């Protein structure tokens, strides 16, 4: 299987459509015949990253590269950046306002979930410039 | 049990998915926080929640859950209903609390799966 590249726009203005990129990725992976447990891990990584881009950064872009050895998910935004990455990685840490909690998010579980469901997680972030999260799920 | 049994036990209204009522379900997960569902759910088919929005449907879809039960008499808004219908997820609404809904389903034999090993 040659490397397959999937690209998605993450719309930051429309909360009600947030998560559609993840749903589209899941469908594509299923069509490629990827194993269900791997799809589940990728779906969690992508959905948490997509929701973070929408909630914390006003939208962004996602790219998924599927090769025979691994799936690499990159989610990038031009938002405010993560001020304290170490704190952000802790379960329960969230700066989400009450409005976001009412929508079912803001438990502070997203980044820990992404770490748990990926084999490698890398965060590049700069204040005022944005955040790039790269996750690798090995097949 | 089937989704039809779940609806019966909870005296729930079937908002959509009438054609899915004969699907088998064996376990359930209850939470209003979607990241908790993503963190802790594993192979449950029923999601009990008080969250009324499209994200509840997407979370269920991504986790391969075939049935959402809205507790505390919450009703789906048109958007949630349309999405659940489109994605083939049965959507129920019960006037019981989360606690009572979970208790009744557990007593009737629906399983808890505990936490995943890596949680
Ligand atoms: N793309 C991002 N841009 C800016 N800040 C971010 C971004 N992603 C995460 N953060 C910061 O890191 C914190 C922790 O993120 P995490 O995803 O773990 O939790 P959350 O999004 O607040 O809640 P949950 O994911 O449980 O809904 C966020 O509250 C926010 O402060
Ligand atoms: Mg998050």
Coordinates of C-alpha atoms and ligand atoms in Angstrom, one line a residue:
Chain A
X1 CA 0.0 0.0 0.0
X2 CA 1.5 3.4 -1.0
X3 CA 1.2 6.3 1.5
X4 CA -2.2 7.8 1.6
X5 CA -2.7 11.5 2.5
X6 CA -6.0 12.8 3.9
X7 CA -6.5 16.5 4.5
X8 CA -9.3 18.3 6.4
X9 CA -10.2 21.8 7.2
X10 CA -11.4 22.4 10.7
X11 CA -14.0 25.1 10.8
X12 CA -13.7 27.2 13.9
X13 CA -16.9 29.2 13.5
X14 CA -19.3 26.4 13.5
X15 CA -19.4 24.4 16.7
X16 CA -22.2 22.2 15.6
X17 CA -20.1 20.7 12.8
X18 CA -17.1 20.2 15.0
X19 CA -16.0 16.6 14.8
X20 CA -17.0 16.0 11.2
X21 CA -13.3 15.8 10.1
X22 CA -12.9 12.9 12.6
X23 CA -15.9 11.2 11.3
X24 CA -14.7 11.5 7.7
X25 CA -11.2 10.2 8.7
X26 CA -12.8 7.2 10.5
X27 CA -14.8 6.3 7.4
X28 CA -11.7 6.6 5.2
X29 CA -9.7 4.4 7.5
X30 CA -12.4 1.8 7.6
X31 CA -12.5 1.8 3.7
X32 CA -8.8 1.1 3.7
X33 CA -9.4 -2.0 5.8
X34 CA -7.5 -0.7 8.9
X35 CA -8.1 -2.8 12.1
X36 CA -11.0 -1.6 14.3
X37 CA -8.9 -1.1 17.4
X38 CA -6.4 1.1 15.5
X39 CA -9.3 3.0 14.0
X40 CA -10.7 3.6 17.5
X41 CA -7.3 5.0 18.7
X42 CA -7.0 7.2 15.7
X43 CA -10.6 8.5 16.1
X44 CA -10.0 9.5 19.7
X45 CA -6.7 11.3 18.8
X46 CA -8.3 13.1 15.9
X47 CA -11.5 14.0 17.6
X48 CA -9.8 15.4 20.7
X49 CA -7.4 17.4 18.5
X50 CA -10.2 18.6 16.3
X51 CA -12.3 19.7 19.3
X52 CA -9.3 21.5 20.8
X53 CA -8.6 23.4 17.6
X54 CA -12.3 24.5 17.5
X55 CA -12.7 25.3 21.2
X56 CA -9.3 26.8 22.0
X57 CA -7.9 28.0 18.7
X58 CA -10.7 29.1 16.4
X59 CA -10.2 26.2 14.0
X60 CA -7.3 24.8 12.0
X61 CA -6.2 22.1 9.7
X62 CA -5.6 18.3 9.9
X63 CA -3.6 16.0 7.9
X64 CA -3.6 12.2 8.2
X65 CA -0.8 10.1 6.5
X66 CA -1.4 6.4 6.3
X67 CA 1.5 4.2 5.5
X68 CA 2.0 0.4 6.0
X69 CA 3.8 1.0 9.3
X70 CA 1.9 3.8 10.9
X71 CA -0.8 6.5 10.8
X72 CA 0.4 10.0 11.4
X73 CA -2.1 12.6 12.4
X74 CA -1.1 16.3 12.4
X75 CA -3.5 19.0 13.7
X76 CA -2.4 22.6 13.3
X77 CA -3.9 25.9 14.3
X78 CA -3.1 29.6 14.4
X79 CA -4.6 30.1 17.8
X80 CA -3.2 31.5 21.1
X81 CA -0.9 28.6 21.7
X82 CA -0.7 26.4 24.9
X83 CA 0.7 28.5 27.7
X84 CA 1.8 25.7 30.0
X85 CA 2.2 22.4 28.1
X86 CA 3.1 20.4 31.2
X87 CA 0.0 21.5 33.0
X88 CA -2.1 21.0 29.9
X89 CA -1.0 17.3 29.8
X90 CA -2.4 16.7 33.3
X91 CA -5.8 15.0 33.6
X92 CA -8.4 17.5 34.7
X93 CA -6.5 20.6 33.7
X94 CA -8.6 22.8 31.6
X95 CA -9.0 26.5 30.8
X96 CA -12.3 26.0 29.0
X97 CA -15.0 28.5 30.1
X98 CA -18.3 27.3 31.6
X99 CA -20.0 27.8 28.2
X100 CA -17.7 25.0 26.8
X101 CA -18.5 22.7 29.7
X102 CA -22.2 23.0 29.0
X103 CA -21.4 21.7 25.5
X104 CA -19.9 18.5 27.0
X105 CA -16.2 19.5 26.8
X106 CA -13.7 21.0 29.2
X107 CA -13.0 17.9 31.4
X108 CA -9.3 18.4 30.8
X109 CA -9.1 14.9 29.4
X110 CA -8.3 15.6 25.7
X111 CA -4.6 15.8 25.7
X112 CA -4.2 12.8 28.1
X113 CA -6.6 10.9 25.9
X114 CA -4.4 11.7 22.9
X115 CA -1.3 10.5 24.7
X116 CA -3.0 7.3 25.8
X117 CA -4.3 6.5 22.3
X118 CA -1.1 7.3 20.4
X119 CA 2.4 5.7 20.4
X120 CA 4.0 9.1 20.0
X121 CA 2.7 12.6 20.8
X122 CA 4.5 15.8 19.9
X123 CA 3.4 19.3 20.7
X124 CA 4.9 22.4 19.1
X125 CA 3.3 25.6 20.4
X126 CA 4.2 29.2 20.6
X127 CA 2.3 32.0 22.4
X128 CA 0.1 34.0 20.0
X129 CA 1.2 31.9 17.0
X130 CA -0.5 28.6 17.2
X131 CA -0.2 24.9 18.0
X132 CA 0.9 21.9 16.1
X133 CA 0.1 18.4 17.5
X134 CA 1.6 15.4 15.8
X135 CA 0.5 11.9 16.8
X136 CA 1.7 8.6 15.5
X137 CA -0.3 5.4 15.8
X138 CA 1.7 2.4 14.8
X139 CA 0.0 -0.4 12.9
Chain B
X1 CA -31.2 -7.3 25.7
X2 CA -32.3 -5.2 22.7
X3 CA -32.6 -1.5 22.3
X4 CA -36.4 -2.1 22.4
X5 CA -35.9 -3.6 25.9
X6 CA -33.9 -0.5 27.0
X7 CA -36.7 1.7 25.8
X8 CA -39.2 -0.4 27.7
X9 CA -37.3 -0.5 31.0
X10 CA -36.7 3.3 30.9
X11 CA -40.2 4.0 29.6
X12 CA -38.4 6.0 27.0
X13 CA -39.7 7.7 24.0
X14 CA -38.0 6.6 20.8
X15 CA -37.0 9.8 19.0
X16 CA -35.4 8.1 16.0
X17 CA -34.1 4.7 15.0
X18 CA -37.4 2.7 15.2
X19 CA -35.8 0.3 12.7
X20 CA -32.8 -0.3 15.0
X21 CA -34.8 -1.5 18.0
X22 CA -34.0 -5.1 17.6
X23 CA -30.2 -4.6 17.8
X24 CA -28.5 -6.4 20.7
X25 CA -26.8 -4.4 23.4
X26 CA -24.8 -5.8 26.3
X27 CA -23.2 -2.8 28.0
X28 CA -23.5 0.9 28.7
X29 CA -21.6 4.0 29.6
X30 CA -23.1 7.1 31.3
X31 CA -21.5 10.6 31.2
X32 CA -22.2 14.2 30.3
X33 CA -18.6 14.8 29.4
X34 CA -17.6 13.6 26.0
X35 CA -13.9 13.4 26.8
X36 CA -14.8 11.0 29.6
X37 CA -16.6 8.9 27.1
X38 CA -13.6 8.9 24.8
X39 CA -11.3 8.1 27.7
X40 CA -13.2 5.4 29.4
X41 CA -15.7 3.8 27.0
X42 CA -14.8 0.5 25.4
X43 CA -17.2 -1.5 23.3
X44 CA -20.3 -0.3 25.0
X45 CA -23.3 0.1 22.7
X46 CA -25.4 2.4 24.9
X47 CA -24.5 6.0 25.8
X48 CA -26.6 7.6 28.6
X49 CA -26.1 11.3 28.7
X50 CA -27.8 14.6 29.5
X51 CA -25.9 16.3 26.7
X52 CA -28.1 17.5 23.9
X53 CA -26.0 18.4 20.9
X54 CA -24.4 17.1 17.7
X55 CA -21.2 16.2 19.6
X56 CA -23.0 13.6 21.6
X57 CA -24.0 11.9 18.3
X58 CA -20.5 12.2 16.9
X59 CA -19.0 10.8 20.0
X60 CA -21.3 7.8 19.9
X61 CA -20.6 7.4 16.2
X62 CA -16.8 7.5 16.7
X63 CA -17.0 5.0 19.5
X64 CA -19.3 2.7 17.5
X65 CA -22.2 3.1 20.0
X66 CA -25.6 2.3 18.5
X67 CA -27.9 3.9 21.0
X68 CA -28.0 7.2 22.9
X69 CA -30.4 7.6 25.9
X70 CA -31.1 11.2 26.8
X71 CA -31.8 11.3 30.6
X72 CA -33.7 13.8 32.8
X73 CA -36.4 14.3 30.2
X74 CA -34.1 16.0 27.7
X75 CA -35.3 16.1 24.2
X76 CA -33.1 16.3 21.1
X77 CA -33.1 19.5 19.2
X78 CA -33.8 19.3 15.5
X79 CA -30.1 19.3 14.6
X80 CA -29.3 16.4 17.0
X81 CA -32.3 14.4 15.8
X82 CA -31.4 14.9 12.1
X83 CA -27.8 13.9 12.7
X84 CA -28.7 10.8 14.7
X85 CA -31.1 9.7 12.0
X86 CA -28.5 10.3 9.3
X87 CA -25.8 8.3 11.2
X88 CA -28.1 5.4 12.0
X89 CA -28.1 5.8 15.8
X90 CA -31.1 5.1 17.9
X91 CA -32.0 8.1 20.1
X92 CA -34.2 7.6 23.2
X93 CA -35.5 10.1 25.7
X94 CA -36.4 9.1 29.3
X95 CA -37.8 11.2 32.1
X96 CA -35.7 9.3 34.6
X97 CA -32.5 10.6 36.2
X98 CA -29.1 9.4 35.2
X99 CA -28.8 7.5 38.4
X100 CA -32.1 5.7 38.1
X101 CA -31.7 5.0 34.4
X102 CA -28.3 3.4 35.0
X103 CA -29.6 1.5 38.0
X104 CA -32.6 0.0 36.2
X105 CA -30.5 -1.0 33.2
X106 CA -27.8 -2.6 35.4
X107 CA -30.4 -4.5 37.4
X108 CA -31.9 -5.7 34.1
X109 CA -28.5 -7.2 33.1
X110 CA -26.7 -4.6 31.1
X111 CA -23.0 -4.8 32.0
X112 CA -20.5 -2.3 33.2
X113 CA -17.1 -2.8 31.5
X114 CA -15.0 -1.1 34.1
X115 CA -12.2 1.1 33.0
X116 CA -9.8 0.2 30.2
X117 CA -6.5 -1.2 31.4
X118 CA -4.6 1.9 30.2
X119 CA -6.9 4.4 31.9
Ligands
LIG1 N1 -5.0 23.9 20.2 C1 -5.0 24.5 21.4 N2 -4.7 25.9 21.4 C2 -4.6 26.5 22.6 N3 -4.7 25.9 23.8 C3 -5.0 24.6 23.8 C4 -5.1 23.8 22.6 N4 -5.3 22.6 23.0 C5 -5.3 22.5 24.3 N5 -5.1 23.7 24.9 C6 -5.0 24.1 26.3 O1 -4.7 22.9 27.0 C7 -5.8 22.6 28.0 C8 -6.0 21.1 28.1 O2 -6.5 20.6 26.9 P1 -7.3 19.2 27.0 O3 -7.8 18.9 25.6 O4 -6.6 18.2 27.7 O5 -8.6 19.6 27.9 P2 -9.9 20.5 27.5 O6 -9.9 20.7 26.0 O7 -9.8 21.8 28.3 O8 -11.1 19.6 27.9 P3 -11.6 18.3 27.2 O9 -10.6 17.9 26.2 O10 -11.7 17.2 28.3 O11 -12.9 18.6 26.6 C9 -7.0 23.4 27.5 O12 -7.9 23.7 28.4 C10 -6.3 24.6 26.9 O13 -6.0 25.5 27.9
LIG2 MG1 -9.8 19.1 24.7

